[in-house]
mmCIF file of C-alpha atoms and ligand atoms in Angstrom:
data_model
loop_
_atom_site.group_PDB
_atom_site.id
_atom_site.type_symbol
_atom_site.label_atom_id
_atom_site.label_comp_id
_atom_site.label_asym_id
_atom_site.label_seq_id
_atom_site.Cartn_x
_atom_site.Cartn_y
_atom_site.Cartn_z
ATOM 1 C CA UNK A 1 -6.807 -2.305 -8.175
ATOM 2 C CA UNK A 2 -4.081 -5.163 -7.482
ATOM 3 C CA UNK A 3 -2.293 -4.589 -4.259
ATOM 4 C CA UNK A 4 1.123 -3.947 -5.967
ATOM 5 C CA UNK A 5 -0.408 -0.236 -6.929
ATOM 6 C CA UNK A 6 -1.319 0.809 -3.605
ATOM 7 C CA UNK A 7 1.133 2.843 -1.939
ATOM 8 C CA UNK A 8 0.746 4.682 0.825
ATOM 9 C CA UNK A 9 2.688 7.485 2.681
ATOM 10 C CA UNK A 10 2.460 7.060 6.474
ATOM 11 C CA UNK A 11 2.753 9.461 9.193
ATOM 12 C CA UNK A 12 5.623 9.570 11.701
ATOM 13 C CA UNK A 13 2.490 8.856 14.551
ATOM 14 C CA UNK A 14 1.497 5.770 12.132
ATOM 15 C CA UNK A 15 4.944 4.518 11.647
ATOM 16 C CA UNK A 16 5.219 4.378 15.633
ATOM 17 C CA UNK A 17 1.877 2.480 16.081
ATOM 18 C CA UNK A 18 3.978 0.098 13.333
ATOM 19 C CA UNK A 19 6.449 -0.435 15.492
ATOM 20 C CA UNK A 20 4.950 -1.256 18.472
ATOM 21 C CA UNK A 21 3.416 -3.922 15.535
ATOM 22 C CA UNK A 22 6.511 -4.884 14.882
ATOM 23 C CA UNK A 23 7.624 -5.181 18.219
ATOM 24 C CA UNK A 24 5.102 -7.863 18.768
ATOM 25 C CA UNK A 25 6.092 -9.657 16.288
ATOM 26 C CA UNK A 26 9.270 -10.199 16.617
ATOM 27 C CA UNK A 27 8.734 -10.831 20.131
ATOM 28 C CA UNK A 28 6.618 -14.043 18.880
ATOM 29 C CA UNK A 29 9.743 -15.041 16.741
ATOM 30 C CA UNK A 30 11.437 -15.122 19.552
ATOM 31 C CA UNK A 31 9.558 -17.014 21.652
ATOM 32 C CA UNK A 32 8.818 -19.735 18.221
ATOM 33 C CA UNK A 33 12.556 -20.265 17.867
ATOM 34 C CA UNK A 34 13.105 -20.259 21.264
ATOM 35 C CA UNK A 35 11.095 -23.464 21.728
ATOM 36 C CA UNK A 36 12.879 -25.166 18.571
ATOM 37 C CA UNK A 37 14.906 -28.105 18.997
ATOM 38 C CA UNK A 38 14.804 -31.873 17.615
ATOM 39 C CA UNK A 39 11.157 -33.523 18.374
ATOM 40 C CA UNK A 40 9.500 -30.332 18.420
ATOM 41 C CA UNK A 41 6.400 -29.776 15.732
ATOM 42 C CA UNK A 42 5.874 -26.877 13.152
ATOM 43 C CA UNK A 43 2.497 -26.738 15.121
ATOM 44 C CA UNK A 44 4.300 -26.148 17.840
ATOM 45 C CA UNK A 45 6.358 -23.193 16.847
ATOM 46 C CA UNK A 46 3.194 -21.411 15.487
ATOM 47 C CA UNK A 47 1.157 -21.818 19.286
ATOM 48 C CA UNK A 48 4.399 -20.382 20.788
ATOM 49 C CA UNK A 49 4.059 -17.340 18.343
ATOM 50 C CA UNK A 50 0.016 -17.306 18.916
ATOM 51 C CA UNK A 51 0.562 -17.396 22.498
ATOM 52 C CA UNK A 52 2.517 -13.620 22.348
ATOM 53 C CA UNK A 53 -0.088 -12.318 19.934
ATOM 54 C CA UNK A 54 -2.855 -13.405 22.737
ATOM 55 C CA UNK A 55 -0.925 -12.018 25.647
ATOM 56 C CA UNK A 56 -0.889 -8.395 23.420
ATOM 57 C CA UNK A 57 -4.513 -9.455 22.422
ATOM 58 C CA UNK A 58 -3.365 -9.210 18.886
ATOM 59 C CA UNK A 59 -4.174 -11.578 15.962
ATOM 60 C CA UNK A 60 -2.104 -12.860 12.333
ATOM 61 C CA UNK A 61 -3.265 -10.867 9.290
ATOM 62 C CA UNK A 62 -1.888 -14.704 7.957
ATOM 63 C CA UNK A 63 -5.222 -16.349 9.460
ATOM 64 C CA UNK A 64 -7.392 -16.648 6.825
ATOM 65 C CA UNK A 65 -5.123 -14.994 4.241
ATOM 66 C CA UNK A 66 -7.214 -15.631 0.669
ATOM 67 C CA UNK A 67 -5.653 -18.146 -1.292
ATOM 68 C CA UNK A 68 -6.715 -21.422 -2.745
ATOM 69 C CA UNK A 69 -7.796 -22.607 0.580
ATOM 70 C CA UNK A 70 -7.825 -19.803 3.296
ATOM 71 C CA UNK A 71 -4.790 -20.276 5.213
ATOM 72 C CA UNK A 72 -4.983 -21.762 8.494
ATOM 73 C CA UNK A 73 -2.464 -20.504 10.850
ATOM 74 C CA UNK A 74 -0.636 -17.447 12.543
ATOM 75 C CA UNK A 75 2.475 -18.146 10.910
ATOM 76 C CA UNK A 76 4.101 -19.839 7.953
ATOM 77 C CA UNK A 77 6.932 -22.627 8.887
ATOM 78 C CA UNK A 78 9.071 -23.707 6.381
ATOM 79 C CA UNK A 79 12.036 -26.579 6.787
ATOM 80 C CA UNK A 80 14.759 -27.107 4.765
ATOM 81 C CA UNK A 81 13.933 -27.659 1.236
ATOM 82 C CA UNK A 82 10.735 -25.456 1.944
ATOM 83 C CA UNK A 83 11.306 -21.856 1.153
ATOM 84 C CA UNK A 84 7.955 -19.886 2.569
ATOM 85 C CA UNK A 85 4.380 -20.385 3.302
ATOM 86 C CA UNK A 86 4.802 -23.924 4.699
ATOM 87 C CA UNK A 87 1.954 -24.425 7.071
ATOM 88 C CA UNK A 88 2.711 -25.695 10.499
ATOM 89 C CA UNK A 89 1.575 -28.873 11.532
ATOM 90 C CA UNK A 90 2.582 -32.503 12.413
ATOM 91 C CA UNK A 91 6.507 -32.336 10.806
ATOM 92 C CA UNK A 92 8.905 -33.198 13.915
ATOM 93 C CA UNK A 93 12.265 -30.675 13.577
ATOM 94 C CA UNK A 94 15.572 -32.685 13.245
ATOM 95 C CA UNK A 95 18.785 -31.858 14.484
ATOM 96 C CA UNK A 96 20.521 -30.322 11.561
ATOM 97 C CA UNK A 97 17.328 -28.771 10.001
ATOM 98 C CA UNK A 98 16.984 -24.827 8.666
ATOM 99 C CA UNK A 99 13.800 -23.256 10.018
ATOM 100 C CA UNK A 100 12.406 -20.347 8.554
ATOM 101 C CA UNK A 101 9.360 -18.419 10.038
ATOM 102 C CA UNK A 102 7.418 -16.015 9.388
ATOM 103 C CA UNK A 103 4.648 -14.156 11.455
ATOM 104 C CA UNK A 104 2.145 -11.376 10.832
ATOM 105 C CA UNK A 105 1.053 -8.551 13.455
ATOM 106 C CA UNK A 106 -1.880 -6.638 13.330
ATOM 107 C CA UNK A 107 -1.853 -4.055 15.705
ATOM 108 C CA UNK A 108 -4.582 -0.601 16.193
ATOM 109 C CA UNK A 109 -5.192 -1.415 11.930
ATOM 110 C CA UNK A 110 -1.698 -1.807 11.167
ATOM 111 C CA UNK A 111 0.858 -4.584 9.989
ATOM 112 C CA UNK A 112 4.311 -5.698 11.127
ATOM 113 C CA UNK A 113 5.613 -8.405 8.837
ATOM 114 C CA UNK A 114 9.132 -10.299 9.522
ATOM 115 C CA UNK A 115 10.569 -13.728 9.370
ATOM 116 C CA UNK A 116 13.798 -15.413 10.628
ATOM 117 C CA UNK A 117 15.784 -18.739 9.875
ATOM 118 C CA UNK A 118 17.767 -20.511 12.086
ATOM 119 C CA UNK A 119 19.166 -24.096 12.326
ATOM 120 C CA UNK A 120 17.930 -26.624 14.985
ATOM 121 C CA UNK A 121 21.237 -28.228 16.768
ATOM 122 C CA UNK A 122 24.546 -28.677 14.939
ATOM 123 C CA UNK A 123 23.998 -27.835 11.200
ATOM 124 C CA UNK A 124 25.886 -28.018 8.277
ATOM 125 C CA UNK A 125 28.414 -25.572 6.906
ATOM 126 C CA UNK A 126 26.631 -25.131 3.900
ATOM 127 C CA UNK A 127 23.561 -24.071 5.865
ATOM 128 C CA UNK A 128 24.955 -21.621 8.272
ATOM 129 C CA UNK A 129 26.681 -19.836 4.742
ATOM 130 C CA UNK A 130 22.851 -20.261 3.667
ATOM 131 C CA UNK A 131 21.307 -18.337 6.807
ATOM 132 C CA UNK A 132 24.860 -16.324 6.592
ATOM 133 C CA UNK A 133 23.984 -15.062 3.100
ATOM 134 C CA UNK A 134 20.258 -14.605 3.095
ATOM 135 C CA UNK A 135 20.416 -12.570 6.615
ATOM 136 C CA UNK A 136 23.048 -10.616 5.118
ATOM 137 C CA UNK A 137 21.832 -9.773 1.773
ATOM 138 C CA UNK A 138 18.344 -8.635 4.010
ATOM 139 C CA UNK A 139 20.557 -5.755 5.484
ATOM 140 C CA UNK A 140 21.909 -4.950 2.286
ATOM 141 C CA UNK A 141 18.724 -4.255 0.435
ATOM 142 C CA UNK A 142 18.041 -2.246 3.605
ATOM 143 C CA UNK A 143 21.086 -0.049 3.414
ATOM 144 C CA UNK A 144 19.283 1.237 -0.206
ATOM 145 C CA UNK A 145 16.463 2.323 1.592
ATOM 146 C CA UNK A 146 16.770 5.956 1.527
ATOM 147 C CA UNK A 147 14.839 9.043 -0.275
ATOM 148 C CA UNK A 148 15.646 9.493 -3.172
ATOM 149 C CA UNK A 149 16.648 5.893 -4.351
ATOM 150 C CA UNK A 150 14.613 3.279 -6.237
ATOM 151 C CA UNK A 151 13.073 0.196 -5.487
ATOM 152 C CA UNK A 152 15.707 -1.388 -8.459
ATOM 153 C CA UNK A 153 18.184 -0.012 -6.102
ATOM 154 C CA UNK A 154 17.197 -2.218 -3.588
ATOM 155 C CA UNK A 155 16.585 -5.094 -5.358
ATOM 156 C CA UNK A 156 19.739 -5.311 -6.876
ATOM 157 C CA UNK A 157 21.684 -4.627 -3.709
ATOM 158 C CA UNK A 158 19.771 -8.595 -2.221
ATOM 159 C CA UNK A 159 20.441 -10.226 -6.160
ATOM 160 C CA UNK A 160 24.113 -8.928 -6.107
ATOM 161 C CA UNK A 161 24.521 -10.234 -2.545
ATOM 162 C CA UNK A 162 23.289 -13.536 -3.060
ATOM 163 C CA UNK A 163 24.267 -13.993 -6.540
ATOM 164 C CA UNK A 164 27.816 -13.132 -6.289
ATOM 165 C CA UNK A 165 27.779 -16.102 -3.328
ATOM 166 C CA UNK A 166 26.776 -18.563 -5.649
ATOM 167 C CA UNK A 167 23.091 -18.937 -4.387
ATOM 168 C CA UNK A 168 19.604 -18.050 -5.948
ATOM 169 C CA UNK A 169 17.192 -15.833 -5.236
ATOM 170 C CA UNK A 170 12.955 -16.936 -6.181
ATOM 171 C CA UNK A 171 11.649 -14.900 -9.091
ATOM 172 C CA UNK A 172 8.034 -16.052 -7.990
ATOM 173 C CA UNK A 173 7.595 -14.369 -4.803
ATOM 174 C CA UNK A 174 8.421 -10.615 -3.390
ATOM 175 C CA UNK A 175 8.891 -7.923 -0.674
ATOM 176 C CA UNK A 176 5.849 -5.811 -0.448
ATOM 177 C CA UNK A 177 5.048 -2.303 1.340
ATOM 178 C CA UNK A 178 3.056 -2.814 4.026
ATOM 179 C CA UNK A 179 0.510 -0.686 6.206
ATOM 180 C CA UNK A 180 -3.042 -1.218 6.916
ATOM 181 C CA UNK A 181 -2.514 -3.710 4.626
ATOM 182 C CA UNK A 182 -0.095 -6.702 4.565
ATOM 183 C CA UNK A 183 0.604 -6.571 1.287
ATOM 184 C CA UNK A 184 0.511 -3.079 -0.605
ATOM 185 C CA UNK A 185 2.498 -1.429 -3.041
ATOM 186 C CA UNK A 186 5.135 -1.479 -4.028
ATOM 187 C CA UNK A 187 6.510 -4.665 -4.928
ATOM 188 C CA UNK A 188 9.990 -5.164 -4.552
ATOM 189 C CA UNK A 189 11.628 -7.876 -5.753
ATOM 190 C CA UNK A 190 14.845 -9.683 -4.842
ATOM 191 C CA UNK A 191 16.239 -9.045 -8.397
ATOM 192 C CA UNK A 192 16.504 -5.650 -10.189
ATOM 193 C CA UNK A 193 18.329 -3.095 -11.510
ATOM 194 C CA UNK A 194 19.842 0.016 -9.987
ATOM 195 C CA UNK A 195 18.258 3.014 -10.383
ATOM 196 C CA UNK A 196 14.709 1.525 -12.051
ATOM 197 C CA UNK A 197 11.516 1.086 -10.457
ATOM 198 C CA UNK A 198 9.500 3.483 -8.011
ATOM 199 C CA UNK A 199 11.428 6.442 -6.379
ATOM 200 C CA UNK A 200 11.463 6.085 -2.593
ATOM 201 C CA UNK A 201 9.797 8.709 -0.309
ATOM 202 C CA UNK A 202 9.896 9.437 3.347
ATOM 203 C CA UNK A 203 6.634 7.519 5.190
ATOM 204 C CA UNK A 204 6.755 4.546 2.398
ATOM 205 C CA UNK A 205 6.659 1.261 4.832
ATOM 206 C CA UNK A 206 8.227 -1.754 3.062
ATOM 207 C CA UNK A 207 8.737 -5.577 4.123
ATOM 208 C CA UNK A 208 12.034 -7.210 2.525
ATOM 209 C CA UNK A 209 12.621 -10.627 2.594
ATOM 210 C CA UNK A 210 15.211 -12.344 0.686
ATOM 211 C CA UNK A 211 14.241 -15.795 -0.079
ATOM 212 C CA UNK A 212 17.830 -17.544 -1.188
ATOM 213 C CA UNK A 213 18.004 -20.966 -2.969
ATOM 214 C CA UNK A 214 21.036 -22.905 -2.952
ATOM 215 C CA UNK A 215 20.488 -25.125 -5.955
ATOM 216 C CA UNK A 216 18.190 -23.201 -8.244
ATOM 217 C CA UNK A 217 15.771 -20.339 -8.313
ATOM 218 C CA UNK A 218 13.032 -22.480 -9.361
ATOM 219 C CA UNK A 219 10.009 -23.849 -6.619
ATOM 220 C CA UNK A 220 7.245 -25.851 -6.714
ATOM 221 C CA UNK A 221 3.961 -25.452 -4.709
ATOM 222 C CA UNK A 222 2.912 -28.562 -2.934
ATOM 223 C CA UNK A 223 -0.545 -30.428 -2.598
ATOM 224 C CA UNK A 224 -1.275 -28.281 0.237
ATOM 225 C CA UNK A 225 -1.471 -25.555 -1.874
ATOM 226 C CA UNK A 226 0.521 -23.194 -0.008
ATOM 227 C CA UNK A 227 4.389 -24.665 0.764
ATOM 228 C CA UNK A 228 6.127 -23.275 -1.585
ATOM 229 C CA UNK A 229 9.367 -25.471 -1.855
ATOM 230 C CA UNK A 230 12.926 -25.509 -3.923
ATOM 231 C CA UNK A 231 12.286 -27.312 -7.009
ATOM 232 C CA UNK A 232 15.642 -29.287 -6.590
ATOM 233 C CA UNK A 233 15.236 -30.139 -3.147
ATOM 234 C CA UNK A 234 18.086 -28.077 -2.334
ATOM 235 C CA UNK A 235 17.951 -25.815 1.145
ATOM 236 C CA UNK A 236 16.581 -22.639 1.211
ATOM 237 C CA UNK A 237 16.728 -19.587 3.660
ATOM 238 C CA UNK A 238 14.318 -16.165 3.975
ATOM 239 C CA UNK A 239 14.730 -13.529 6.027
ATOM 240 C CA UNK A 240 12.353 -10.420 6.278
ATOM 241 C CA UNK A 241 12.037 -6.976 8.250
ATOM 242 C CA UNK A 242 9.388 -4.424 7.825
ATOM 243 C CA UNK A 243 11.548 -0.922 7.280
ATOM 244 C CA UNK A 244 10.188 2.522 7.245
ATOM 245 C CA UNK A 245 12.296 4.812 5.027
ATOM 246 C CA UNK A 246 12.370 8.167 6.898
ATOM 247 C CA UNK A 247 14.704 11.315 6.038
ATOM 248 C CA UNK A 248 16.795 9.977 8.561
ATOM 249 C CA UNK A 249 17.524 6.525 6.852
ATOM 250 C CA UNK A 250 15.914 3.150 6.843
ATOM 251 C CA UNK A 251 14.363 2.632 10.433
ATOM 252 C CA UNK A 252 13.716 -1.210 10.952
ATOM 253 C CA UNK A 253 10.564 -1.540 13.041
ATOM 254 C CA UNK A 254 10.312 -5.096 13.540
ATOM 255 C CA UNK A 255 12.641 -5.615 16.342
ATOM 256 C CA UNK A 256 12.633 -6.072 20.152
ATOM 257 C CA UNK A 257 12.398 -2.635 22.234
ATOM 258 C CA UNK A 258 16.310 -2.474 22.555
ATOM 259 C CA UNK A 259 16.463 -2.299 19.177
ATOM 260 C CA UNK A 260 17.547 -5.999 18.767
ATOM 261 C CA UNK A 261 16.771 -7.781 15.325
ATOM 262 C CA UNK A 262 15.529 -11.763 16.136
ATOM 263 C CA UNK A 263 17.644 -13.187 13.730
ATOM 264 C CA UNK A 264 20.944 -14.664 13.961
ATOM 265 C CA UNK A 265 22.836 -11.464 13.630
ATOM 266 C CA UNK A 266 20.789 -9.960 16.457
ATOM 267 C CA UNK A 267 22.174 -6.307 16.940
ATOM 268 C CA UNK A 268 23.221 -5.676 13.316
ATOM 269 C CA UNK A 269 22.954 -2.025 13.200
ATOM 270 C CA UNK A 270 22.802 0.261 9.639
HETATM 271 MG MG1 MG B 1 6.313 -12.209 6.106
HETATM 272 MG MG1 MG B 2 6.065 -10.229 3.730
#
């Protein structure tokens, strides 16, 4: 059975032992983008990250990830043109550059997934409307989270967002649920239609992450075999929480313990 078809229903005790997952992990954002500035490596980023998951004695459901080569690090770093999945290494960050990362948590057998973008230094306008946008249209999609909606709710709230701005959003690559596994059903899409799709129920887990193009919604994989990068060259932004849709409304679990999102908008509250 492909992942997109397995959804499962967690319990309020599971979604806890989530966010404490979740927790983690954004607590390894953190301390990546706390370290970025001009000179700095992608390599660098992801040890920062690695070096929370040790202290919790935790490890990246990312490491080893199947693919066409297993993937090789704790965390995806992607710059600029690069939109997800670029693997860390040897690239120095310039002042002026986007960063997006992206780290995976397992902890006690379940996942917390999220990702943040930032700039490094001054930036451009156009790239703080980027990061503006894609962090924005994120909360959106999470604002449809509740019982009794649809994932095509959702999906359309991020495409509306980021389409009505004048950006793009990747047709090739999703939001997920997420649980025991990183990626389980369903899939949910940037792009949709209201009302379509799979109904939402209290207990479903799911990971969001806009992934907004400026230029076009078209991307190339590189000879890695894993950066996945704008086809144009043009900058590109993702942001992603792990949300548990409870009868109370969408609880985001991958934050810091006061409740604090790493991103740019830290605080944003639904
Ligand atoms: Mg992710
Ligand atoms: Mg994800």
């Amino acid at each position: 059975m492909s992942w997109e078809r397995q959804i499962t229903i967690k319990s309020p005790q599971e979604i806890e032992i989530m966010r404490q997952a979740g927790r983690i992990n954004a607590e390894a954002l953190v301390a990546a983008k706390s370290i970025a500035r001009p000179g700095v490596t992608t390599a660098d980023l992801n040890a920062a990250a690695e070096e929370v998951l040790r202290k919790y004695g935790v490890y990246s459901p990312f490491k080893g990830y199947p693919g066409p080569t297993p993937y090789p690090a704790s965390t995806n770093v992607s710059v600029n043109e690069e939109l997800v999945h670029g693997i860390p290494g040897k690239r120095k960050l310039k002042e002026g550059d986007i960063v997006s990362i992206d780290c995976g948590t397992v902890y006690e057998g379940f996942v917390g997934d999220s990702a943040i973008s930032f700039g490094v230094g001054e930036i451009s306008e156009s790239a703080r409307k980027l990061l503006e946008v894609t962090e924005a249209a994120l909360y959106a999609g999470i604002a449809q989270m509740i019982v009794g909606n649809r994932v095509g709710d959702i999906s359309a709230a991020v495409q509306q967002y980021v389409e009505s701005r004048g950006y793009y959003v990747t047709r090739e690559y999703t939001g997920h649920g997420v649980g025991r596994e990183m990626h389980e059903g369903p899939q949910v899409p940037n792009y949709g239609q209201p009302g379509r799709g799979l109904l939402l129920r209290p207990g479903m887990t799911i990971a969001l992450e806009p992934m907004v193009l400026i230029g076009t919604p078209m991307t190339r994989v590189m000879p890695d075999m894993w950066t996945v990068r704008s086809a144009d060259g043009s900058l590109t932004a993702h942001f992603e929480h792990t949300v548990a849709i409870t009868e109370n409304g969408p609880t985001i679990l991958t934050t810091l313990d006061d409740g604090q999102s790493a991103g740019r908008n830290a605080g944003v509250q639904l």
